[in-house]
Amino acid sequence: QVQLVESGGGLVQAGGSLRLSCAASGDTFSSYAMGWFRQAPGKEREFVAAIEWSGSVKHYADFVKGRFTISRDNAKNTVYLQMNSLAPEDTAVYSCAARKGIWHKDEYDYSGQGTQVTVSS
């Protein structure tokens, strides 16, 4: 069992930046690929980014367009999402997820409760 707790969300103006963190506990963090999803009101949950256990392989959704960077610190059992050039359409609840082994599409074993990101115009 893996517990995931996100933090770092908040209110930011368009063009601003936020750094989300997700702290994991309960199992060997480096055994898991980690990802971020988001869900805006009235919309489907969508994939944002993922990172393999070593940190050397990363996957991004097309809409990220070089604005977001995912990273991880296995010594701290934490995954990060640096978000720059934020736009109002990035407003959503952002959740992290863990998948044992290699990341595959939108499949994951565990997910956190999420942190709200609101971007004002």
mmCIF file with all atom_site columns, C-alpha atoms in Angstrom:
data_model
loop_
_atom_site.group_PDB
_atom_site.id
_atom_site.type_symbol
_atom_site.label_atom_id
_atom_site.label_alt_id
_atom_site.label_comp_id
_atom_site.label_asym_id
_atom_site.label_entity_id
_atom_site.label_seq_id
_atom_site.pdbx_PDB_ins_code
_atom_site.Cartn_x
_atom_site.Cartn_y
_atom_site.Cartn_z
_atom_site.occupancy
_atom_site.B_iso_or_equiv
_atom_site.pdbx_formal_charge
_atom_site.auth_seq_id
_atom_site.auth_comp_id
_atom_site.auth_asym_id
_atom_site.auth_atom_id
_atom_site.pdbx_PDB_model_num
ATOM 1   C CA . GLN A 1 1   ? 0.000   0.000  0.000   1.00 0.00 ? 1   GLN A CA 1
ATOM 2   C CA . VAL A 1 2   ? 1.272   3.433  -0.976  1.00 0.00 ? 2   VAL A CA 1
ATOM 3   C CA . GLN A 1 3   ? 0.046   6.718  0.450   1.00 0.00 ? 3   GLN A CA 1
ATOM 4   C CA . LEU A 1 4   ? 0.412   9.869  -1.638  1.00 0.00 ? 4   LEU A CA 1
ATOM 5   C CA . VAL A 1 5   ? -0.007  13.404 -0.324  1.00 0.00 ? 5   VAL A CA 1
ATOM 6   C CA . GLU A 1 6   ? 0.102   16.382 -2.668  1.00 0.00 ? 6   GLU A CA 1
ATOM 7   C CA . SER A 1 7   ? 0.919   19.963 -1.739  1.00 0.00 ? 7   SER A CA 1
ATOM 8   C CA . GLY A 1 8   ? 1.841   23.237 -3.375  1.00 0.00 ? 8   GLY A CA 1
ATOM 9   C CA . GLY A 1 9   ? -1.398  24.162 -5.065  1.00 0.00 ? 9   GLY A CA 1
ATOM 10  C CA . GLY A 1 10  ? -2.950  27.584 -4.786  1.00 0.00 ? 10  GLY A CA 1
ATOM 11  C CA . LEU A 1 11  ? -4.098  30.688 -6.609  1.00 0.00 ? 11  LEU A CA 1
ATOM 12  C CA . VAL A 1 12  ? -1.784  32.257 -9.162  1.00 0.00 ? 12  VAL A CA 1
ATOM 13  C CA . GLN A 1 13  ? -2.145  34.834 -11.905 1.00 0.00 ? 13  GLN A CA 1
ATOM 14  C CA . ALA A 1 14  ? -1.867  33.897 -15.546 1.00 0.00 ? 14  ALA A CA 1
ATOM 15  C CA . GLY A 1 15  ? 1.771   33.676 -16.562 1.00 0.00 ? 15  GLY A CA 1
ATOM 16  C CA . GLY A 1 16  ? 2.826   32.683 -13.072 1.00 0.00 ? 16  GLY A CA 1
ATOM 17  C CA . SER A 1 17  ? 4.403   29.524 -11.726 1.00 0.00 ? 17  SER A CA 1
ATOM 18  C CA . LEU A 1 18  ? 3.707   26.877 -9.123  1.00 0.00 ? 18  LEU A CA 1
ATOM 19  C CA . ARG A 1 19  ? 5.621   23.861 -7.913  1.00 0.00 ? 19  ARG A CA 1
ATOM 20  C CA . LEU A 1 20  ? 3.598   20.880 -6.799  1.00 0.00 ? 20  LEU A CA 1
ATOM 21  C CA . SER A 1 21  ? 5.000   18.189 -4.549  1.00 0.00 ? 21  SER A CA 1
ATOM 22  C CA . CYS A 1 22  ? 3.813   14.676 -3.840  1.00 0.00 ? 22  CYS A CA 1
ATOM 23  C CA . ALA A 1 23  ? 5.196   12.828 -0.847  1.00 0.00 ? 23  ALA A CA 1
ATOM 24  C CA . ALA A 1 24  ? 4.955   9.038  -0.921  1.00 0.00 ? 24  ALA A CA 1
ATOM 25  C CA . SER A 1 25  ? 5.087   6.537  1.908   1.00 0.00 ? 25  SER A CA 1
ATOM 26  C CA . GLY A 1 26  ? 4.369   2.897  2.540   1.00 0.00 ? 26  GLY A CA 1
ATOM 27  C CA . ASP A 1 27  ? 6.535   1.084  0.002   1.00 0.00 ? 27  ASP A CA 1
ATOM 28  C CA . THR A 1 28  ? 9.834   1.389  -1.831  1.00 0.00 ? 28  THR A CA 1
ATOM 29  C CA . PHE A 1 29  ? 9.437   4.654  -3.711  1.00 0.00 ? 29  PHE A CA 1
ATOM 30  C CA . SER A 1 30  ? 12.057  3.829  -6.315  1.00 0.00 ? 30  SER A CA 1
ATOM 31  C CA . SER A 1 31  ? 10.025  0.780  -7.360  1.00 0.00 ? 31  SER A CA 1
ATOM 32  C CA . TYR A 1 32  ? 7.332   3.033  -8.776  1.00 0.00 ? 32  TYR A CA 1
ATOM 33  C CA . ALA A 1 33  ? 6.925   5.177  -11.801 1.00 0.00 ? 33  ALA A CA 1
ATOM 34  C CA . MET A 1 34  ? 5.148   8.380  -10.772 1.00 0.00 ? 34  MET A CA 1
ATOM 35  C CA . GLY A 1 35  ? 2.709   10.559 -12.642 1.00 0.00 ? 35  GLY A CA 1
ATOM 36  C CA . TRP A 1 36  ? 0.499   13.608 -12.422 1.00 0.00 ? 36  TRP A CA 1
ATOM 37  C CA . PHE A 1 37  ? -3.100  13.920 -13.568 1.00 0.00 ? 37  PHE A CA 1
ATOM 38  C CA . ARG A 1 38  ? -5.529  16.785 -13.443 1.00 0.00 ? 38  ARG A CA 1
ATOM 39  C CA . GLN A 1 39  ? -9.280  17.202 -13.498 1.00 0.00 ? 39  GLN A CA 1
ATOM 40  C CA . ALA A 1 40  ? -11.091 20.435 -14.178 1.00 0.00 ? 40  ALA A CA 1
ATOM 41  C CA . PRO A 1 41  ? -14.748 20.949 -13.212 1.00 0.00 ? 41  PRO A CA 1
ATOM 42  C CA . GLY A 1 42  ? -17.036 19.171 -15.637 1.00 0.00 ? 42  GLY A CA 1
ATOM 43  C CA . LYS A 1 43  ? -14.157 17.562 -17.494 1.00 0.00 ? 43  LYS A CA 1
ATOM 44  C CA . GLU A 1 44  ? -12.544 14.163 -17.640 1.00 0.00 ? 44  GLU A CA 1
ATOM 45  C CA . ARG A 1 45  ? -9.422  13.400 -15.661 1.00 0.00 ? 45  ARG A CA 1
ATOM 46  C CA . GLU A 1 46  ? -6.414  13.804 -17.961 1.00 0.00 ? 46  GLU A CA 1
ATOM 47  C CA . PHE A 1 47  ? -2.790  12.770 -17.909 1.00 0.00 ? 47  PHE A CA 1
ATOM 48  C CA . VAL A 1 48  ? -0.225  15.529 -17.393 1.00 0.00 ? 48  VAL A CA 1
ATOM 49  C CA . ALA A 1 49  ? 3.206   13.951 -16.953 1.00 0.00 ? 49  ALA A CA 1
ATOM 50  C CA . ALA A 1 50  ? 5.009   10.852 -15.703 1.00 0.00 ? 50  ALA A CA 1
ATOM 51  C CA . ILE A 1 51  ? 8.530   9.899  -14.728 1.00 0.00 ? 51  ILE A CA 1
ATOM 52  C CA . GLU A 1 52  ? 10.163  6.482  -14.533 1.00 0.00 ? 52  GLU A CA 1
ATOM 53  C CA . TRP A 1 53  ? 11.851  5.248  -11.375 1.00 0.00 ? 53  TRP A CA 1
ATOM 54  C CA . SER A 1 54  ? 15.336  6.470  -12.301 1.00 0.00 ? 54  SER A CA 1
ATOM 55  C CA . GLY A 1 55  ? 14.167  9.914  -13.349 1.00 0.00 ? 55  GLY A CA 1
ATOM 56  C CA . SER A 1 56  ? 15.832  9.587  -16.723 1.00 0.00 ? 56  SER A CA 1
ATOM 57  C CA . VAL A 1 57  ? 12.674  8.898  -18.739 1.00 0.00 ? 57  VAL A CA 1
ATOM 58  C CA . LYS A 1 58  ? 9.785   11.343 -18.683 1.00 0.00 ? 58  LYS A CA 1
ATOM 59  C CA . HIS A 1 59  ? 6.455   11.522 -20.486 1.00 0.00 ? 59  HIS A CA 1
ATOM 60  C CA . TYR A 1 60  ? 4.364   14.616 -21.069 1.00 0.00 ? 60  TYR A CA 1
ATOM 61  C CA . ALA A 1 61  ? 0.937   15.416 -22.415 1.00 0.00 ? 61  ALA A CA 1
ATOM 62  C CA . ASP A 1 62  ? 0.969   17.503 -25.591 1.00 0.00 ? 62  ASP A CA 1
ATOM 63  C CA . PHE A 1 63  ? -0.708  20.450 -23.901 1.00 0.00 ? 63  PHE A CA 1
ATOM 64  C CA . VAL A 1 64  ? 2.271   20.835 -21.535 1.00 0.00 ? 64  VAL A CA 1
ATOM 65  C CA . LYS A 1 65  ? 4.237   22.288 -24.477 1.00 0.00 ? 65  LYS A CA 1
ATOM 66  C CA . GLY A 1 66  ? 7.455   22.657 -22.516 1.00 0.00 ? 66  GLY A CA 1
ATOM 67  C CA . ARG A 1 67  ? 5.791   24.621 -19.715 1.00 0.00 ? 67  ARG A CA 1
ATOM 68  C CA . PHE A 1 68  ? 5.779   21.849 -17.084 1.00 0.00 ? 68  PHE A CA 1
ATOM 69  C CA . THR A 1 69  ? 8.668   19.762 -15.769 1.00 0.00 ? 69  THR A CA 1
ATOM 70  C CA . ILE A 1 70  ? 8.331   16.586 -13.743 1.00 0.00 ? 70  ILE A CA 1
ATOM 71  C CA . SER A 1 71  ? 11.151  15.445 -11.469 1.00 0.00 ? 71  SER A CA 1
ATOM 72  C CA . ARG A 1 72  ? 11.699  13.168 -8.502  1.00 0.00 ? 72  ARG A CA 1
ATOM 73  C CA . ASP A 1 73  ? 13.948  12.804 -5.494  1.00 0.00 ? 73  ASP A CA 1
ATOM 74  C CA . ASN A 1 74  ? 14.094  9.147  -4.502  1.00 0.00 ? 74  ASN A CA 1
ATOM 75  C CA . ALA A 1 75  ? 15.981  9.991  -1.309  1.00 0.00 ? 75  ALA A CA 1
ATOM 76  C CA . LYS A 1 76  ? 13.017  12.127 -0.214  1.00 0.00 ? 76  LYS A CA 1
ATOM 77  C CA . ASN A 1 77  ? 10.292  9.865  -1.649  1.00 0.00 ? 77  ASN A CA 1
ATOM 78  C CA . THR A 1 78  ? 8.905   12.875 -3.457  1.00 0.00 ? 78  THR A CA 1
ATOM 79  C CA . VAL A 1 79  ? 7.860   13.735 -6.998  1.00 0.00 ? 79  VAL A CA 1
ATOM 80  C CA . TYR A 1 80  ? 7.512   17.304 -8.221  1.00 0.00 ? 80  TYR A CA 1
ATOM 81  C CA . LEU A 1 81  ? 5.687   19.139 -10.961 1.00 0.00 ? 81  LEU A CA 1
ATOM 82  C CA . GLN A 1 82  ? 7.120   22.537 -11.854 1.00 0.00 ? 82  GLN A CA 1
ATOM 83  C CA . MET A 1 83  ? 4.496   24.505 -13.755 1.00 0.00 ? 83  MET A CA 1
ATOM 84  C CA . ASN A 1 84  ? 5.453   27.695 -15.590 1.00 0.00 ? 84  ASN A CA 1
ATOM 85  C CA . SER A 1 85  ? 3.519   30.054 -17.857 1.00 0.00 ? 85  SER A CA 1
ATOM 86  C CA . LEU A 1 86  ? 0.262   28.990 -16.279 1.00 0.00 ? 86  LEU A CA 1
ATOM 87  C CA . ALA A 1 87  ? -2.986  29.831 -18.033 1.00 0.00 ? 87  ALA A CA 1
ATOM 88  C CA . PRO A 1 88  ? -6.592  29.871 -16.805 1.00 0.00 ? 88  PRO A CA 1
ATOM 89  C CA . GLU A 1 89  ? -7.244  26.604 -18.648 1.00 0.00 ? 89  GLU A CA 1
ATOM 90  C CA . ASP A 1 90  ? -4.710  24.942 -16.338 1.00 0.00 ? 90  ASP A CA 1
ATOM 91  C CA . THR A 1 91  ? -7.127  25.397 -13.449 1.00 0.00 ? 91  THR A CA 1
ATOM 92  C CA . ALA A 1 92  ? -7.871  21.947 -12.024 1.00 0.00 ? 92  ALA A CA 1
ATOM 93  C CA . VAL A 1 93  ? -7.298  19.569 -9.158  1.00 0.00 ? 93  VAL A CA 1
ATOM 94  C CA . TYR A 1 94  ? -3.887  18.013 -9.680  1.00 0.00 ? 94  TYR A CA 1
ATOM 95  C CA . SER A 1 95  ? -3.274  14.523 -8.333  1.00 0.00 ? 95  SER A CA 1
ATOM 96  C CA . CYS A 1 96  ? -0.199  12.373 -8.302  1.00 0.00 ? 96  CYS A CA 1
ATOM 97  C CA . ALA A 1 97  ? -0.244  8.663  -9.024  1.00 0.00 ? 97  ALA A CA 1
ATOM 98  C CA . ALA A 1 98  ? 2.068   5.699  -8.589  1.00 0.00 ? 98  ALA A CA 1
ATOM 99  C CA . ARG A 1 99  ? 2.474   2.660  -10.805 1.00 0.00 ? 99  ARG A CA 1
ATOM 100 C CA . LYS A 1 100 ? 4.617   -0.302 -9.856  1.00 0.00 ? 100 LYS A CA 1
ATOM 101 C CA . GLY A 1 101 ? 7.322   -0.786 -12.469 1.00 0.00 ? 101 GLY A CA 1
ATOM 102 C CA . ILE A 1 102 ? 7.176   1.062  -15.778 1.00 0.00 ? 102 ILE A CA 1
ATOM 103 C CA . TRP A 1 103 ? 4.642   3.755  -16.601 1.00 0.00 ? 103 TRP A CA 1
ATOM 104 C CA . HIS A 1 104 ? 2.006   2.597  -19.080 1.00 0.00 ? 104 HIS A CA 1
ATOM 105 C CA . LYS A 1 105 ? -0.575  4.956  -20.595 1.00 0.00 ? 105 LYS A CA 1
ATOM 106 C CA . ASP A 1 106 ? -2.970  6.196  -17.895 1.00 0.00 ? 106 ASP A CA 1
ATOM 107 C CA . GLU A 1 107 ? -2.749  3.138  -15.676 1.00 0.00 ? 107 GLU A CA 1
ATOM 108 C CA . TYR A 1 108 ? -1.733  3.475  -12.049 1.00 0.00 ? 108 TYR A CA 1
ATOM 109 C CA . ASP A 1 109 ? -1.983  1.566  -8.789  1.00 0.00 ? 109 ASP A CA 1
ATOM 110 C CA . TYR A 1 110 ? -2.407  4.434  -6.325  1.00 0.00 ? 110 TYR A CA 1
ATOM 111 C CA . SER A 1 111 ? -3.518  8.044  -6.449  1.00 0.00 ? 111 SER A CA 1
ATOM 112 C CA . GLY A 1 112 ? -3.573  10.919 -3.993  1.00 0.00 ? 112 GLY A CA 1
ATOM 113 C CA . GLN A 1 113 ? -6.438  13.215 -3.027  1.00 0.00 ? 113 GLN A CA 1
ATOM 114 C CA . GLY A 1 114 ? -5.164  16.098 -5.104  1.00 0.00 ? 114 GLY A CA 1
ATOM 115 C CA . THR A 1 115 ? -4.314  19.759 -4.686  1.00 0.00 ? 115 THR A CA 1
ATOM 116 C CA . GLN A 1 116 ? -6.266  22.631 -6.207  1.00 0.00 ? 116 GLN A CA 1
ATOM 117 C CA . VAL A 1 117 ? -4.580  24.892 -8.734  1.00 0.00 ? 117 VAL A CA 1
ATOM 118 C CA . THR A 1 118 ? -6.462  28.029 -9.739  1.00 0.00 ? 118 THR A CA 1
ATOM 119 C CA . VAL A 1 119 ? -5.121  30.385 -12.387 1.00 0.00 ? 119 VAL A CA 1
ATOM 120 C CA . SER A 1 120 ? -6.755  33.786 -12.644 1.00 0.00 ? 120 SER A CA 1
ATOM 121 C CA . SER A 1 121 ? -6.808  35.807 -15.840 1.00 0.00 ? 121 SER A CA 1
#
